[in-house]
mmCIF file with all atom_site columns, C-alpha atoms in Angstrom:
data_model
loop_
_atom_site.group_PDB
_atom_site.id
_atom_site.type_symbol
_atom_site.label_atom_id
_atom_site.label_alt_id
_atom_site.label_comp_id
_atom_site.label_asym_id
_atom_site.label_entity_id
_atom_site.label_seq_id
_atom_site.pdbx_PDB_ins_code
_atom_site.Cartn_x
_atom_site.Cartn_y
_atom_site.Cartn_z
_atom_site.occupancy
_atom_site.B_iso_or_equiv
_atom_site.pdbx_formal_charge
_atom_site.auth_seq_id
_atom_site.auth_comp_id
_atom_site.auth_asym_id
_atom_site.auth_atom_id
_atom_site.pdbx_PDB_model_num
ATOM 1   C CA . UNK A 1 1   ? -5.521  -210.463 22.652 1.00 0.00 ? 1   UNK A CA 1
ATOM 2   C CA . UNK A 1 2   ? -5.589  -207.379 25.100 1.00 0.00 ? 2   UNK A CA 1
ATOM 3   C CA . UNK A 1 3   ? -4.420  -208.107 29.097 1.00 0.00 ? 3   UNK A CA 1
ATOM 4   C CA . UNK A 1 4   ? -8.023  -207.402 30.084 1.00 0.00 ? 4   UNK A CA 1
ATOM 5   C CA . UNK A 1 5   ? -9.448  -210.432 27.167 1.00 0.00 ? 5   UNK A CA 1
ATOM 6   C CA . UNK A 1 6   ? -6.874  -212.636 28.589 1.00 0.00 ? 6   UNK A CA 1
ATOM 7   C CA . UNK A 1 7   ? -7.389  -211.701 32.148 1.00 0.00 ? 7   UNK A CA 1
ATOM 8   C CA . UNK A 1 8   ? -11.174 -213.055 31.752 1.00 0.00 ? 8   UNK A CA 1
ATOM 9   C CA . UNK A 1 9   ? -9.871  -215.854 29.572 1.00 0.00 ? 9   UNK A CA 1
ATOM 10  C CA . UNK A 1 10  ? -7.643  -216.668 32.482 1.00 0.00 ? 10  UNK A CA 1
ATOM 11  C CA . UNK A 1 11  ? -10.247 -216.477 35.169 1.00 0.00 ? 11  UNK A CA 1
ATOM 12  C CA . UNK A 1 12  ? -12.952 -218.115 33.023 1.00 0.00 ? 12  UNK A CA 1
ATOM 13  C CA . UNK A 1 13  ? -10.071 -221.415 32.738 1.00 0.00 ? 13  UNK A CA 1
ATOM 14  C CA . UNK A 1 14  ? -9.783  -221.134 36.319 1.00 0.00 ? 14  UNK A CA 1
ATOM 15  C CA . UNK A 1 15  ? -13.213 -221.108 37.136 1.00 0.00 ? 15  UNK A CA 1
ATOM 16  C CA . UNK A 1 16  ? -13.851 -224.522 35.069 1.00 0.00 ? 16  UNK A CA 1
ATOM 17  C CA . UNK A 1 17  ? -10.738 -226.106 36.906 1.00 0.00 ? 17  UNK A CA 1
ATOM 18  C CA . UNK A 1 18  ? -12.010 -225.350 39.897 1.00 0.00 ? 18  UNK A CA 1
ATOM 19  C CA . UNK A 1 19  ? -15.803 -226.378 39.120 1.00 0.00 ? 19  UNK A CA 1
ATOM 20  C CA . UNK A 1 20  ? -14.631 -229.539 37.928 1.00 0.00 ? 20  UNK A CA 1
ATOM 21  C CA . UNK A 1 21  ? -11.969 -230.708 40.552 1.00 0.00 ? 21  UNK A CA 1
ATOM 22  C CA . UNK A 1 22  ? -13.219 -229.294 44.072 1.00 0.00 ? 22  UNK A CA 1
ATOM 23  C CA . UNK A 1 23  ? -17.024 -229.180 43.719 1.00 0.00 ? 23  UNK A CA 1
ATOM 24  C CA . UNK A 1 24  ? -16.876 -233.153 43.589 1.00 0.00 ? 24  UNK A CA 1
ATOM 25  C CA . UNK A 1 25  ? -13.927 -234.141 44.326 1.00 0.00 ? 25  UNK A CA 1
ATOM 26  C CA . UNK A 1 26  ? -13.604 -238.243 44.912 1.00 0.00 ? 26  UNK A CA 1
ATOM 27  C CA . UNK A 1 27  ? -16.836 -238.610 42.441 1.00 0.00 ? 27  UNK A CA 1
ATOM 28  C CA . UNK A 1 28  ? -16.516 -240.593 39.325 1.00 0.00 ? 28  UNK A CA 1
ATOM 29  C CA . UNK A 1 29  ? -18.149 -237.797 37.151 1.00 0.00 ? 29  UNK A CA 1
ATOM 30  C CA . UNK A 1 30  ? -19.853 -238.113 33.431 1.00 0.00 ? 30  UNK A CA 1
ATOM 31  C CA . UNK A 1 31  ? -20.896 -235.419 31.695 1.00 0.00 ? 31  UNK A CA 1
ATOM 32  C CA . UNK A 1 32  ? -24.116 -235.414 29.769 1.00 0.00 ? 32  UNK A CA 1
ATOM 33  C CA . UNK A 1 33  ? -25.768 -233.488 27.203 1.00 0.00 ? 33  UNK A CA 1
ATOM 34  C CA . UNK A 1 34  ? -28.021 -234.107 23.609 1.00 0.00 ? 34  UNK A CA 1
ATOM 35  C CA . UNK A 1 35  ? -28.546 -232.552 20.593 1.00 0.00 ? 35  UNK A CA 1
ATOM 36  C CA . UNK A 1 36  ? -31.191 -232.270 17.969 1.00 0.00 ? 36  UNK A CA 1
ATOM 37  C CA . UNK A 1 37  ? -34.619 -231.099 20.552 1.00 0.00 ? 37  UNK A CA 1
ATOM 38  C CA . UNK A 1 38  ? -35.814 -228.579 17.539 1.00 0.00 ? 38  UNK A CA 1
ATOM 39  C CA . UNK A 1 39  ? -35.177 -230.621 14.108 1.00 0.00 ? 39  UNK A CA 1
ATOM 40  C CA . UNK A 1 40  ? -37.976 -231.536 12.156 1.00 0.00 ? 40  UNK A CA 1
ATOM 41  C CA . UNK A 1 41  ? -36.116 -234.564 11.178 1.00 0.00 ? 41  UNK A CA 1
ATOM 42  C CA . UNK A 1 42  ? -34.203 -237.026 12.160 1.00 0.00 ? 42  UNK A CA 1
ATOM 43  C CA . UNK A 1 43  ? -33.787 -238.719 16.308 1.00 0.00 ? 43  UNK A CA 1
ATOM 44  C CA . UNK A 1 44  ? -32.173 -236.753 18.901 1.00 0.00 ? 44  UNK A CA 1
ATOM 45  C CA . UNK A 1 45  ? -29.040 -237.977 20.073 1.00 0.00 ? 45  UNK A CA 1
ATOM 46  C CA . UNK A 1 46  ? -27.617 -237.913 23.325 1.00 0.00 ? 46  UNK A CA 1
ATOM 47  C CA . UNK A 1 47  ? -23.804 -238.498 24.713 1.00 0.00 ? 47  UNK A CA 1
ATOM 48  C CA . UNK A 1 48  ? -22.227 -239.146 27.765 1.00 0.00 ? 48  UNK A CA 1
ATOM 49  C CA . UNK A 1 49  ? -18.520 -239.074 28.383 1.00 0.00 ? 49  UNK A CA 1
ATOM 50  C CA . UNK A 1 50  ? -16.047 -239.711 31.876 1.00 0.00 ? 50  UNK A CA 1
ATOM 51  C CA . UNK A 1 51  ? -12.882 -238.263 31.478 1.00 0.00 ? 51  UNK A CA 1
ATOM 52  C CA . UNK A 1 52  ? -9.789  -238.845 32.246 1.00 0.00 ? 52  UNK A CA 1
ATOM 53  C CA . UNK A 1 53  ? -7.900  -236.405 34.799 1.00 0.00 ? 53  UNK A CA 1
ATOM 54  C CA . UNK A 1 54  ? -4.387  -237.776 33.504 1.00 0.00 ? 54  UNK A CA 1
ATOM 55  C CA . UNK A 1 55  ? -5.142  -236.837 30.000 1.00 0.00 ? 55  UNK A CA 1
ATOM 56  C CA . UNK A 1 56  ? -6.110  -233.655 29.722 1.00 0.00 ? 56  UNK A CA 1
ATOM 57  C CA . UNK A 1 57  ? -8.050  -232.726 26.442 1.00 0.00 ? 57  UNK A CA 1
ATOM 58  C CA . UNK A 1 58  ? -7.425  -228.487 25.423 1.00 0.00 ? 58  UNK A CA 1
ATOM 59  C CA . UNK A 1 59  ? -10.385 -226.383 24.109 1.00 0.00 ? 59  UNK A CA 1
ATOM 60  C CA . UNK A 1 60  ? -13.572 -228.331 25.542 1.00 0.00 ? 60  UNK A CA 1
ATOM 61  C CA . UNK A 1 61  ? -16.577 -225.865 25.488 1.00 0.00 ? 61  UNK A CA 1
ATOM 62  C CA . UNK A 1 62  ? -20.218 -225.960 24.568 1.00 0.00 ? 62  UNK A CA 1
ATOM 63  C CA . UNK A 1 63  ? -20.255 -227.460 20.574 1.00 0.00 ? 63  UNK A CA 1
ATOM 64  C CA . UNK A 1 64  ? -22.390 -224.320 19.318 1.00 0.00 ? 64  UNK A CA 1
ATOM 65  C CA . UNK A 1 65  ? -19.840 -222.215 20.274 1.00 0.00 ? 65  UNK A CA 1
ATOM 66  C CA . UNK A 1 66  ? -16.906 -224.679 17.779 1.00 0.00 ? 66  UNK A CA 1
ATOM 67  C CA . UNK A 1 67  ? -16.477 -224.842 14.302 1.00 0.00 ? 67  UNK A CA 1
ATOM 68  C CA . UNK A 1 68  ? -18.056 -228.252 12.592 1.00 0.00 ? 68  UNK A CA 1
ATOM 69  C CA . UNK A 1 69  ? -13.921 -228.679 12.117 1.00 0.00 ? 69  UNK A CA 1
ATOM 70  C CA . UNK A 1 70  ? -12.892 -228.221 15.988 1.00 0.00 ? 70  UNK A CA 1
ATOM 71  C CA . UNK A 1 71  ? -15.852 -230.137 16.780 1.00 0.00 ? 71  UNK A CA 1
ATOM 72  C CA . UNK A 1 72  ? -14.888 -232.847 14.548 1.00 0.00 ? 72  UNK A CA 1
ATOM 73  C CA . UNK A 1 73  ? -11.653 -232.858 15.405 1.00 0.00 ? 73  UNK A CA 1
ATOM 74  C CA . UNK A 1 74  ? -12.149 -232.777 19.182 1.00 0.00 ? 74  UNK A CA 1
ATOM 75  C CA . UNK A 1 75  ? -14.681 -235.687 18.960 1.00 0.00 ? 75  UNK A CA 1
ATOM 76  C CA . UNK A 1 76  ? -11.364 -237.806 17.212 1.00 0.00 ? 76  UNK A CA 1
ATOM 77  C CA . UNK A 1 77  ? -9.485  -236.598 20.693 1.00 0.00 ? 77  UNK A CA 1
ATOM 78  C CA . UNK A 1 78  ? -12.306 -237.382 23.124 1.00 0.00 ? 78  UNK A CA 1
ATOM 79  C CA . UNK A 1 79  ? -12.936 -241.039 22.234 1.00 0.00 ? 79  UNK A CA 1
ATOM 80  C CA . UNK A 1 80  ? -9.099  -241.518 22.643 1.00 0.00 ? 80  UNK A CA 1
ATOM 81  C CA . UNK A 1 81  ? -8.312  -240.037 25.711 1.00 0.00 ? 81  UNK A CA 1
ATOM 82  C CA . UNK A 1 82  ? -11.264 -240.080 27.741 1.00 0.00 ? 82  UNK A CA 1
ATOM 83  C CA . UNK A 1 83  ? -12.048 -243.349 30.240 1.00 0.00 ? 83  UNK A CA 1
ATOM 84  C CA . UNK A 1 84  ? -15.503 -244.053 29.123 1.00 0.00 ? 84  UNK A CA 1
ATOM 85  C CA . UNK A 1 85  ? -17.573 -242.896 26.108 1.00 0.00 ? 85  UNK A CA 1
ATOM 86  C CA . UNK A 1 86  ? -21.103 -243.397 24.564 1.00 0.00 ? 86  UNK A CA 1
ATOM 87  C CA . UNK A 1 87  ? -23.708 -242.323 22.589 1.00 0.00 ? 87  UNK A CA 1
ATOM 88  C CA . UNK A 1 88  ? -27.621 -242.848 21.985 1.00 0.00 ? 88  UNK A CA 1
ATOM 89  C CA . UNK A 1 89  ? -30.670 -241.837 20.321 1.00 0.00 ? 89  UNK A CA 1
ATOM 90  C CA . UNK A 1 90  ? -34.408 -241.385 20.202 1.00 0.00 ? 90  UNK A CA 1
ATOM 91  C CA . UNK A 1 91  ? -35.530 -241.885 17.331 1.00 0.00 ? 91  UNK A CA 1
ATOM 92  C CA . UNK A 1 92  ? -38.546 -240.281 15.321 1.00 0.00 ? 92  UNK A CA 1
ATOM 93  C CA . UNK A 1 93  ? -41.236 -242.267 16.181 1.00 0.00 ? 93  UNK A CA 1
ATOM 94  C CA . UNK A 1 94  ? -40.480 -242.352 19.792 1.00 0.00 ? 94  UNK A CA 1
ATOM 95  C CA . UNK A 1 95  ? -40.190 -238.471 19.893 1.00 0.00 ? 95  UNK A CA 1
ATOM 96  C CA . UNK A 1 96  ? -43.728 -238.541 18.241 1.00 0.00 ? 96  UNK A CA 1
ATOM 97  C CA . UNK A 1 97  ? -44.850 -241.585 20.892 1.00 0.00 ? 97  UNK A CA 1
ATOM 98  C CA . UNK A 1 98  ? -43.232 -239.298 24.143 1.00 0.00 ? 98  UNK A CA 1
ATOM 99  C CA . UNK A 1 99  ? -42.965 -235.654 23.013 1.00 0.00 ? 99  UNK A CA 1
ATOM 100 C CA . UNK A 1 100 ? -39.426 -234.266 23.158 1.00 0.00 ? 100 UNK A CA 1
ATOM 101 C CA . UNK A 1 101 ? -38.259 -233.607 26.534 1.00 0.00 ? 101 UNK A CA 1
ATOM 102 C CA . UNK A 1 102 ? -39.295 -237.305 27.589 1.00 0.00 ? 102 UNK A CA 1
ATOM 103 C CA . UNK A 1 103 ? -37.817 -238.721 24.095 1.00 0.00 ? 103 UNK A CA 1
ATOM 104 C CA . UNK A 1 104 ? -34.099 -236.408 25.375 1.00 0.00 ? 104 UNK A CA 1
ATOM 105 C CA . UNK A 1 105 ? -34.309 -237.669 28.875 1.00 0.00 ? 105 UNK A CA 1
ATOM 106 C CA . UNK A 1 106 ? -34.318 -241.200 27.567 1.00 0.00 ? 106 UNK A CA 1
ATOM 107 C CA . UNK A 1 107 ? -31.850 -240.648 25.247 1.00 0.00 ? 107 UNK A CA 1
ATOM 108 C CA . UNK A 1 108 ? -29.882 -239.374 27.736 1.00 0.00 ? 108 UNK A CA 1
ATOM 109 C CA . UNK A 1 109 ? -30.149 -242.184 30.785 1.00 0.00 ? 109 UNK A CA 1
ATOM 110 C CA . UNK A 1 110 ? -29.338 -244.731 27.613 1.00 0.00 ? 110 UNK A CA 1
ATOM 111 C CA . UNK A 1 111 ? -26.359 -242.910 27.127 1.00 0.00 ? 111 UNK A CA 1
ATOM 112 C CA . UNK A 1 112 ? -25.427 -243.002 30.342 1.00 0.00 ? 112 UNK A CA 1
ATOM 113 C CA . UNK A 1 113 ? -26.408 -246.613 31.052 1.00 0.00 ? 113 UNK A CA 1
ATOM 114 C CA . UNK A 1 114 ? -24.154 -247.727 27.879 1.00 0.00 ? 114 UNK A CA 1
ATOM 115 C CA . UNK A 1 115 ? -20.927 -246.586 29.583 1.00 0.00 ? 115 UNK A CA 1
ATOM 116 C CA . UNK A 1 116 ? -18.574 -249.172 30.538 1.00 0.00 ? 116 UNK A CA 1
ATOM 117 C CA . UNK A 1 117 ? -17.668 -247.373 33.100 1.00 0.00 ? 117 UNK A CA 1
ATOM 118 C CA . UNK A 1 118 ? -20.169 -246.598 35.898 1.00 0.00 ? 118 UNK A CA 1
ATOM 119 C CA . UNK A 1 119 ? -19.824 -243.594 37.172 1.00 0.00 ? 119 UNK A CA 1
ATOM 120 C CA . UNK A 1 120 ? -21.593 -242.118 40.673 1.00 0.00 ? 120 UNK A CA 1
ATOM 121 C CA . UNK A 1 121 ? -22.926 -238.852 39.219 1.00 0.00 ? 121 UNK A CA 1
ATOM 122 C CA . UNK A 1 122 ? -23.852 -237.924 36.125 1.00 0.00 ? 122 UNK A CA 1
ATOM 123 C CA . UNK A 1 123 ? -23.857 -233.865 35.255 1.00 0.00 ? 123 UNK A CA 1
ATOM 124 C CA . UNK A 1 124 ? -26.991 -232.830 33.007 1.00 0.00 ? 124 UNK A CA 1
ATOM 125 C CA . UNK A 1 125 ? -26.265 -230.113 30.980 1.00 0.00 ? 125 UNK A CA 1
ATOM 126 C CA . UNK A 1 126 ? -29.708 -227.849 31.165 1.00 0.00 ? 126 UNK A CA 1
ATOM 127 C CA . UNK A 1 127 ? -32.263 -227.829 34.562 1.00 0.00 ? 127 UNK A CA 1
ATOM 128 C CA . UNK A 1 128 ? -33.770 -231.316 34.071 1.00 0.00 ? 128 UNK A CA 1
ATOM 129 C CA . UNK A 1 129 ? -32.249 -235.120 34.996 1.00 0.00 ? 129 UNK A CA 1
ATOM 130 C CA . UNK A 1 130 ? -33.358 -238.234 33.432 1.00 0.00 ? 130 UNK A CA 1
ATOM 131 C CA . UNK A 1 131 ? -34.743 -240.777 35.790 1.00 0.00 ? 131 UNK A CA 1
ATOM 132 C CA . UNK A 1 132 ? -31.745 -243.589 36.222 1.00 0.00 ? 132 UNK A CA 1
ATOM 133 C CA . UNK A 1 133 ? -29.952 -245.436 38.568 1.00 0.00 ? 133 UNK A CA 1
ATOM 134 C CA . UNK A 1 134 ? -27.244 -243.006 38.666 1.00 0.00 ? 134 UNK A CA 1
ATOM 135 C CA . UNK A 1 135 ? -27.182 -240.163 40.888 1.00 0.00 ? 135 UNK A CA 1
ATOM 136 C CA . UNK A 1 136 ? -27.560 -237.086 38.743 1.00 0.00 ? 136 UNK A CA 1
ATOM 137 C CA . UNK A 1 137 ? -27.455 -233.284 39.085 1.00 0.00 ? 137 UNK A CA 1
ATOM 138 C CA . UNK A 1 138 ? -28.341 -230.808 36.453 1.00 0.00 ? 138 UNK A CA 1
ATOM 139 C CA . UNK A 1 139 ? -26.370 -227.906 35.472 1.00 0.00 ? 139 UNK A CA 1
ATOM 140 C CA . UNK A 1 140 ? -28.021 -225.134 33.628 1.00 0.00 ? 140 UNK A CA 1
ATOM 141 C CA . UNK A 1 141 ? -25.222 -223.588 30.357 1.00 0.00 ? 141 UNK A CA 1
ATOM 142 C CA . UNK A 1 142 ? -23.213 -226.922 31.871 1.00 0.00 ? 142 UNK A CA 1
ATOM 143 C CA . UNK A 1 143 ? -21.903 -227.206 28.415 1.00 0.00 ? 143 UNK A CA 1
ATOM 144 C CA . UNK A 1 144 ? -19.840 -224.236 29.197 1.00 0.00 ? 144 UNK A CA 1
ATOM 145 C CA . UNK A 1 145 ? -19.145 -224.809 32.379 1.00 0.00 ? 145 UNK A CA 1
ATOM 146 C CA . UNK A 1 146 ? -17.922 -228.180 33.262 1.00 0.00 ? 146 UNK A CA 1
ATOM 147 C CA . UNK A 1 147 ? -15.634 -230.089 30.606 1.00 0.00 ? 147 UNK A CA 1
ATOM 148 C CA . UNK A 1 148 ? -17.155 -233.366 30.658 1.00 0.00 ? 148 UNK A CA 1
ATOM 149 C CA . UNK A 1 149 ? -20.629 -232.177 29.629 1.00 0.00 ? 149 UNK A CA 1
ATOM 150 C CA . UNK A 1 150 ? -18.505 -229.770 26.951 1.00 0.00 ? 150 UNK A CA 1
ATOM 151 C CA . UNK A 1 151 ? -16.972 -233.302 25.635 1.00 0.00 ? 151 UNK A CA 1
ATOM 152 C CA . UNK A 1 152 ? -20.389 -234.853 26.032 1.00 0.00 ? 152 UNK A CA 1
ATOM 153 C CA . UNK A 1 153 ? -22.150 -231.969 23.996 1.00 0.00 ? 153 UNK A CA 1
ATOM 154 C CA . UNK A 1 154 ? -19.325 -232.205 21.198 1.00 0.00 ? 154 UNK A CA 1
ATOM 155 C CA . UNK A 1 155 ? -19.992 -236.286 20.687 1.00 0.00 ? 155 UNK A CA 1
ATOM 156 C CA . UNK A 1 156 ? -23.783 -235.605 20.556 1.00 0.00 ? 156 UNK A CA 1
ATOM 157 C CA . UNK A 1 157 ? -23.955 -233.088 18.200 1.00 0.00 ? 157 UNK A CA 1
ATOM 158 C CA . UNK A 1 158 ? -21.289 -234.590 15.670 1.00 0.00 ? 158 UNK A CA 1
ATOM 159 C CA . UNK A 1 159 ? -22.428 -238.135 16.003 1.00 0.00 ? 159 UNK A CA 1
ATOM 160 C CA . UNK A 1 160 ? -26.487 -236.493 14.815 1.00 0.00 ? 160 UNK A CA 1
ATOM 161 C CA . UNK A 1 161 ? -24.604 -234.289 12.146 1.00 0.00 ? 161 UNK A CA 1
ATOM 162 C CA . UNK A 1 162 ? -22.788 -237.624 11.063 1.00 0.00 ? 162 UNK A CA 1
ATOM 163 C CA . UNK A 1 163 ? -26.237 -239.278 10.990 1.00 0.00 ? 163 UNK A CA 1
ATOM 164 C CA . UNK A 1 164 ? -28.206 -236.260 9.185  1.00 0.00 ? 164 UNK A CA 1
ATOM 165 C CA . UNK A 1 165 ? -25.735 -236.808 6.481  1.00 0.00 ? 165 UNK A CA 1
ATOM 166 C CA . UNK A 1 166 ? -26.208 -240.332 6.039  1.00 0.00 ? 166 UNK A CA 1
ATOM 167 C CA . UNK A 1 167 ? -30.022 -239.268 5.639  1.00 0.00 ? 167 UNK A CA 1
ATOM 168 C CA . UNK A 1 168 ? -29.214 -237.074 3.049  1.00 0.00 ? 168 UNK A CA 1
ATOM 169 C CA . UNK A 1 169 ? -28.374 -239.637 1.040  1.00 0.00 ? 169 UNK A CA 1
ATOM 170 C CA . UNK A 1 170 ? -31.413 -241.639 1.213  1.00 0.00 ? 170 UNK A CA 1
ATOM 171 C CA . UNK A 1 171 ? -33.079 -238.230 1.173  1.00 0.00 ? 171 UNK A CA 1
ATOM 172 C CA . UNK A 1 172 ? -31.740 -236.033 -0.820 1.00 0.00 ? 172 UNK A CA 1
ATOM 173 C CA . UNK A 1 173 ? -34.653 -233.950 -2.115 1.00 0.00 ? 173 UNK A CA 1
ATOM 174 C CA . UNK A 1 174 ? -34.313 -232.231 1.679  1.00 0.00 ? 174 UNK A CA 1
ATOM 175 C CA . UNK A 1 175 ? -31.627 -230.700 1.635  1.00 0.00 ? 175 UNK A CA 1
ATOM 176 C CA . UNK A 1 176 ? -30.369 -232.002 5.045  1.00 0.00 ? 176 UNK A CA 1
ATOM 177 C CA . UNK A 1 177 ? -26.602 -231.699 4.531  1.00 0.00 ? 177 UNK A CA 1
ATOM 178 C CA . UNK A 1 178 ? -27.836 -228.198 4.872  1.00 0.00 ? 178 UNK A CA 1
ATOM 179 C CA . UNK A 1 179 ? -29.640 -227.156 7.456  1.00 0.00 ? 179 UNK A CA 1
ATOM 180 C CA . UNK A 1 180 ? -29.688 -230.749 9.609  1.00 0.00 ? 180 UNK A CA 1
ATOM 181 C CA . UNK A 1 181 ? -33.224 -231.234 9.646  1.00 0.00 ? 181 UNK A CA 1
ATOM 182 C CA . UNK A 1 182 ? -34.125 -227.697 11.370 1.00 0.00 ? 182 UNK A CA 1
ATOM 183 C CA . UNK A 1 183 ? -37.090 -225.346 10.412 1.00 0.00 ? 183 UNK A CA 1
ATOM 184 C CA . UNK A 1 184 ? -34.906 -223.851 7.865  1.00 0.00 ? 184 UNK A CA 1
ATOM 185 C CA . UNK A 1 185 ? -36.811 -221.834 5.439  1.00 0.00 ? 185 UNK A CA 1
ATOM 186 C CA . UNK A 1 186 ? -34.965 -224.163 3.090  1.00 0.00 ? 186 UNK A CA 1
ATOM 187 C CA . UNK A 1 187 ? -36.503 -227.334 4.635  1.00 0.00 ? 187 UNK A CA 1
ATOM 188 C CA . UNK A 1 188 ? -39.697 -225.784 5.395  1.00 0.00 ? 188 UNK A CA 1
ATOM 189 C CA . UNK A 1 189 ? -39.806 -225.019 1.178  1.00 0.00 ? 189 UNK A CA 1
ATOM 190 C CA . UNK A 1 190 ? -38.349 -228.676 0.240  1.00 0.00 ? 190 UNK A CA 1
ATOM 191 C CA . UNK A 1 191 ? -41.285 -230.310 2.884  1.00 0.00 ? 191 UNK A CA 1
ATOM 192 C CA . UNK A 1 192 ? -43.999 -228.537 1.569  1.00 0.00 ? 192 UNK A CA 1
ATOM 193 C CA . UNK A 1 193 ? -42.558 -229.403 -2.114 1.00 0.00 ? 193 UNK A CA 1
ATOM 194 C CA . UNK A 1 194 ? -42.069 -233.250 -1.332 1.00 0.00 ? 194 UNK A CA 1
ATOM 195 C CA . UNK A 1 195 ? -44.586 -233.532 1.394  1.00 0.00 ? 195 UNK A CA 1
ATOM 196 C CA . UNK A 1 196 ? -43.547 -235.357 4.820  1.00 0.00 ? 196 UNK A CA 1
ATOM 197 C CA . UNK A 1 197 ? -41.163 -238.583 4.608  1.00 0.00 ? 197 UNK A CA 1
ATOM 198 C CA . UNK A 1 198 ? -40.634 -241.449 6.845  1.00 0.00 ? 198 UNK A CA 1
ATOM 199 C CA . UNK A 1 199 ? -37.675 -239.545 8.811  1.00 0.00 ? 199 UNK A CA 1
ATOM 200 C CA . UNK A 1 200 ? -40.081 -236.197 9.946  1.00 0.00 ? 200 UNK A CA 1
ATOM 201 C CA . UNK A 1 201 ? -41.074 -235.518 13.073 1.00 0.00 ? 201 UNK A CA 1
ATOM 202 C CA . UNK A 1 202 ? -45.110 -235.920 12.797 1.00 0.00 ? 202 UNK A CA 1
ATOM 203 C CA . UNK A 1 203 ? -46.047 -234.264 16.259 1.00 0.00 ? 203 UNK A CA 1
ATOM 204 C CA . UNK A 1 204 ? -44.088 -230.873 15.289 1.00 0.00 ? 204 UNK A CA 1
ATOM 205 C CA . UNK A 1 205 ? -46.210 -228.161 13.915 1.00 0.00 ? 205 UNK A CA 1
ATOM 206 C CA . UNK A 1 206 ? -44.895 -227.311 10.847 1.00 0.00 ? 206 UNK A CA 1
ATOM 207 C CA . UNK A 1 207 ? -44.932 -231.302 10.149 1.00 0.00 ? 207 UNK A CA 1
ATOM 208 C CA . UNK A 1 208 ? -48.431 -232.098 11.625 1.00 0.00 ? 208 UNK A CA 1
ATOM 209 C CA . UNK A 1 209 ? -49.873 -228.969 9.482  1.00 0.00 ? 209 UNK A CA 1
ATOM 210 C CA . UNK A 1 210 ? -48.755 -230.645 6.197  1.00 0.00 ? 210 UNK A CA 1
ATOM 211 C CA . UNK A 1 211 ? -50.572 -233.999 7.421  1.00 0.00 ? 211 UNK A CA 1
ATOM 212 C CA . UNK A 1 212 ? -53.265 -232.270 8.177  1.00 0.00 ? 212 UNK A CA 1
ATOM 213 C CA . UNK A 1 213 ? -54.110 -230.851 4.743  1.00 0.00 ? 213 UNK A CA 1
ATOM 214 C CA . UNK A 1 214 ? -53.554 -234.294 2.800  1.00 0.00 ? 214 UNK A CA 1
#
């Protein structure tokens, strides 16, 4: 690493410290974010997570930007050390009953609501808060930004990954271990091959367009 790379590492660090502990200071602050919006397959799952000041947890960023290993491995670390934890889901049919953003923004205040800690403000990761009984602010790239909705977007995304691969086993013919129920051209081949099953998403185009020719 050159001085200049670690010079912007170093203020980057700073910059999430100082997000996280002076911009709401006294608040009892849970991060929130989802993942799975653009699968053809499977629920979208969202996570919230409070954590603890007095137990720091190293490498929290957004869970795109992590290895499926760091992710798993920080997911392991986060349900230790952090004070409060949980995770929820939309499933199919209700992202076909509610469209996708409202089928994320419930998955999100159930998250949030399933904490056993209450917190008084929840962080959104994106430009859009669920409607709840917690005070809530949304921060747009907040899964790079603020650690809690880092730790949040890690436990989403391997708790759907988790589930994807339990899916695969009941259907395997999809590939899903694979691609994770997005528009692959993989899973686009193996849906048009084995037609829709019980698991797609029947309001996405791709999806609907199959239905529509049976």
């Amino acid at each position: 690493m050159t001085k200049k790379t670690k010079e912007k590492t170093d203020q980057k660090q700073e910059s999430l410290s100082l997000f996280s502990l002076f911009d709401y200071e006294g608040e009892v602050i849970c991060g929130v974010d989802e993942a799975g919006r653009g699968p053809l397959a499977g629920p979208v799952t969202a996570a919230a997570v409070i954590l603890d000041p007095a137990r720091p947890i190293a490498g929290l960023r957004d869970s795109k930007k992590l290895s499926e290993a760091q992710r798993d491995a920080l997911a392991i670390e986060i349900k230790e050390k952090a004070l409060a934890w949980a995770i929820a889901e939309c499933s199919e049919q209700e992202i076909d009953s509610l469209n996708i953003l409202q089928a994320t923004m419930l998955a999100m205040r159930r998250a949030v609501e399933a904490l056993n800690v209450t917190p008084t403000l929840a962080l959104i990761d994106g430009n859009r808060c669920p409607v709840m009984a917690v005070r809530s602010e949304a921060i747009v790239k907040g899964d790079d930004k603020v650690p809690a909705i880092s730790a949040a977007s890690i436990l989403a995304k391997t708790a759907r990954d988790h589930l994807l691969a339990q899916l695969h086993l009941q259907y395997p013919e999809y590939a899903l271990d694979q691609h994770k129920g997005y528009p692959t051209a993989l899973h686009l081949e193996r849906l048009k091959q084995y037609g829709v099953s019980p698991i797609h998403r029947k309001s996405y185009a791709p999806v609907k367009a199959l239905l529509k020719d049976l």
